[in-house]
C-alpha cells in the first residue's frame, strides 16, 4: 500500500493534478523531501501498528518551487477538489502538525514531551502528565419560522454573504444550551424543538461544528450590531449569497431548501 502525504505550505495542501486531482505519495514528494521543515506520522484508529499504511504530514517552506504536476490549494478548497473524507483527513493532519509543533514542553513541570506510542498524545517523561490535541466544540443552527429560514450577516463575512447562527460552546453548557444562548445573544429570539443534524470537524484552527435545526419560539429579530450586522427570514427559493463548499452551514441550508421544494 502506498504511503500518503499531507504536505502543507502555510495553510495550503500539496495536491497532484496531472490527470486527476489526488494526494501525493512518497514517490511524488521525493524531490522535495530534503526541504521538509518538519514531518510526522499520525494515528488513524490503530493503524500506526502497520508501518506500510501510515499517513504522514510534513511542512515545507513558503518559497519552495513545487514539483511539476503539483499545486497547492487552500485547506477550505480541499473538500470541493478531493471530496469530504479527504478534507477531514487533511484537517486532522493539519491540526496534529500544528499542535505537535507548538506543544513541546510539559505544562505541569516544563520537561520536554515525548510522543505517545499508542495514540496522538504526548507524555511527560518526568511527571507522567499526558497531553492531547485540543478540539473546541461550536454549535451551528438552522432556525425556521413560518416556512422561512433565519440567515444572518456576520461582521467577519465577505460583504454580501449570509449564513446561519453559530458560536462556541462555553464551559458547563450542553450543546442545546449553547444554541439557545448564541441565538438569544446574536439575534435576540428564543428557539424550541432543537434537534441534532450532524457534525463536522473544522480545522480553523481546531473546532468541531455540531449542527442543529430548531424552530422559532418567540421574539423579534434584532441583530446584536457587533457580531451580527443584519438578519432576516428567507424563503427556500429566494436565498442570498451563501457559504460555499462542503461546510455544515451549507449542508443545513441546503437541507432546508430541499425540504421546502427546491431541487438542488
Ligand atoms: Zn511534566
PDB file of N, CA, C and O and ligand atoms in Angstrom, residues 105-113 123-131, ligand 1:
ATOM      1  N   UNK A 105       6.692  21.419  25.447  1.00  0.00           N
ATOM      2  CA  UNK A 105       7.063  21.238  26.853  1.00  0.00           C
ATOM      3  C   UNK A 105       5.850  20.953  27.738  1.00  0.00           C
ATOM      4  O   UNK A 105       4.736  21.401  27.449  1.00  0.00           O
ATOM      5  N   UNK A 106       6.108  20.205  28.822  1.00  0.00           N
ATOM      6  CA  UNK A 106       5.061  19.867  29.786  1.00  0.00           C
ATOM      7  C   UNK A 106       4.545  21.129  30.478  1.00  0.00           C
ATOM      8  O   UNK A 106       5.321  21.940  30.971  1.00  0.00           O
ATOM      9  N   UNK A 107       3.209  21.289  30.516  1.00  0.00           N
ATOM     10  CA  UNK A 107       2.622  22.470  31.155  1.00  0.00           C
ATOM     11  C   UNK A 107       2.652  22.350  32.680  1.00  0.00           C
ATOM     12  O   UNK A 107       2.434  23.327  33.390  1.00  0.00           O
ATOM     13  N   UNK A 108       2.907  21.139  33.201  1.00  0.00           N
ATOM     14  CA  UNK A 108       2.959  20.956  34.650  1.00  0.00           C
ATOM     15  C   UNK A 108       4.376  21.169  35.182  1.00  0.00           C
ATOM     16  O   UNK A 108       4.575  21.873  36.168  1.00  0.00           O
ATOM     17  N   UNK A 109       5.393  20.577  34.534  1.00  0.00           N
ATOM     18  CA  UNK A 109       6.751  20.647  35.096  1.00  0.00           C
ATOM     19  C   UNK A 109       7.792  21.218  34.141  1.00  0.00           C
ATOM     20  O   UNK A 109       8.925  21.477  34.541  1.00  0.00           O
ATOM     21  N   UNK A 110       7.436  21.423  32.879  1.00  0.00           N
ATOM     22  CA  UNK A 110       8.362  22.088  31.968  1.00  0.00           C
ATOM     23  C   UNK A 110       9.325  21.180  31.219  1.00  0.00           C
ATOM     24  O   UNK A 110      10.113  21.650  30.398  1.00  0.00           O
ATOM     25  N   UNK A 111       9.296  19.878  31.512  1.00  0.00           N
ATOM     26  CA  UNK A 111      10.196  18.967  30.796  1.00  0.00           C
ATOM     27  C   UNK A 111       9.741  18.810  29.334  1.00  0.00           C
ATOM     28  O   UNK A 111       8.593  19.100  29.000  1.00  0.00           O
ATOM     29  N   UNK A 112      10.647  18.348  28.496  1.00  0.00           N
ATOM     30  CA  UNK A 112      10.315  18.169  27.084  1.00  0.00           C
ATOM     31  C   UNK A 112       9.416  16.933  26.907  1.00  0.00           C
ATOM     32  O   UNK A 112       9.728  15.862  27.433  1.00  0.00           O
ATOM     33  N   UNK A 113       8.294  17.100  26.185  1.00  0.00           N
ATOM     34  CA  UNK A 113       7.339  15.998  26.000  1.00  0.00           C
ATOM     35  C   UNK A 113       7.837  14.993  24.967  1.00  0.00           C
ATOM     36  O   UNK A 113       8.592  15.345  24.064  1.00  0.00           O
ATOM     37  N   UNK A 123       3.487  12.607  26.118  1.00  0.00           N
ATOM     38  CA  UNK A 123       3.649  12.243  27.523  1.00  0.00           C
ATOM     39  C   UNK A 123       4.881  12.932  28.100  1.00  0.00           C
ATOM     40  O   UNK A 123       5.905  13.051  27.417  1.00  0.00           O
ATOM     41  N   UNK A 124       4.760  13.381  29.354  1.00  0.00           N
ATOM     42  CA  UNK A 124       5.920  13.961  30.031  1.00  0.00           C
ATOM     43  C   UNK A 124       6.700  12.843  30.721  1.00  0.00           C
ATOM     44  O   UNK A 124       6.150  12.135  31.568  1.00  0.00           O
ATOM     45  N   UNK A 125       7.991  12.682  30.379  1.00  0.00           N
ATOM     46  CA  UNK A 125       8.783  11.605  30.982  1.00  0.00           C
ATOM     47  C   UNK A 125       9.062  11.837  32.461  1.00  0.00           C
ATOM     48  O   UNK A 125       9.340  10.884  33.195  1.00  0.00           O
ATOM     49  N   UNK A 126       8.979  13.088  32.942  1.00  0.00           N
ATOM     50  CA  UNK A 126       9.292  13.374  34.353  1.00  0.00           C
ATOM     51  C   UNK A 126       8.099  13.177  35.271  1.00  0.00           C
ATOM     52  O   UNK A 126       8.177  12.467  36.260  1.00  0.00           O
ATOM     53  N   UNK A 127       6.953  13.837  34.922  1.00  0.00           N
ATOM     54  CA  UNK A 127       5.819  13.789  35.856  1.00  0.00           C
ATOM     55  C   UNK A 127       4.682  12.900  35.353  1.00  0.00           C
ATOM     56  O   UNK A 127       3.702  12.701  36.055  1.00  0.00           O
ATOM     57  N   UNK A 128       4.782  12.386  34.142  1.00  0.00           N
ATOM     58  CA  UNK A 128       3.773  11.443  33.650  1.00  0.00           C
ATOM     59  C   UNK A 128       2.521  12.095  33.091  1.00  0.00           C
ATOM     60  O   UNK A 128       1.589  11.402  32.678  1.00  0.00           O
ATOM     61  N   UNK A 129       2.462  13.444  33.066  1.00  0.00           N
ATOM     62  CA  UNK A 129       1.266  14.118  32.527  1.00  0.00           C
ATOM     63  C   UNK A 129       1.118  13.775  31.044  1.00  0.00           C
ATOM     64  O   UNK A 129       2.109  13.610  30.331  1.00  0.00           O
ATOM     65  N   UNK A 130      -0.144  13.642  30.623  1.00  0.00           N
ATOM     66  CA  UNK A 130      -0.434  13.299  29.227  1.00  0.00           C
ATOM     67  C   UNK A 130      -1.202  14.459  28.600  1.00  0.00           C
ATOM     68  O   UNK A 130      -2.094  15.029  29.219  1.00  0.00           O
ATOM     69  N   UNK A 131      -0.839  14.812  27.368  1.00  0.00           N
ATOM     70  CA  UNK A 131      -1.494  15.930  26.680  1.00  0.00           C
ATOM     71  C   UNK A 131      -2.034  15.470  25.333  1.00  0.00           C
ATOM     72  O   UNK A 131      -1.400  14.679  24.642  1.00  0.00           O
TER      73      UNK A 131
HETATM   74 ZN1  LIG B   1       5.808  17.072  33.398  1.00  0.00          ZN
END
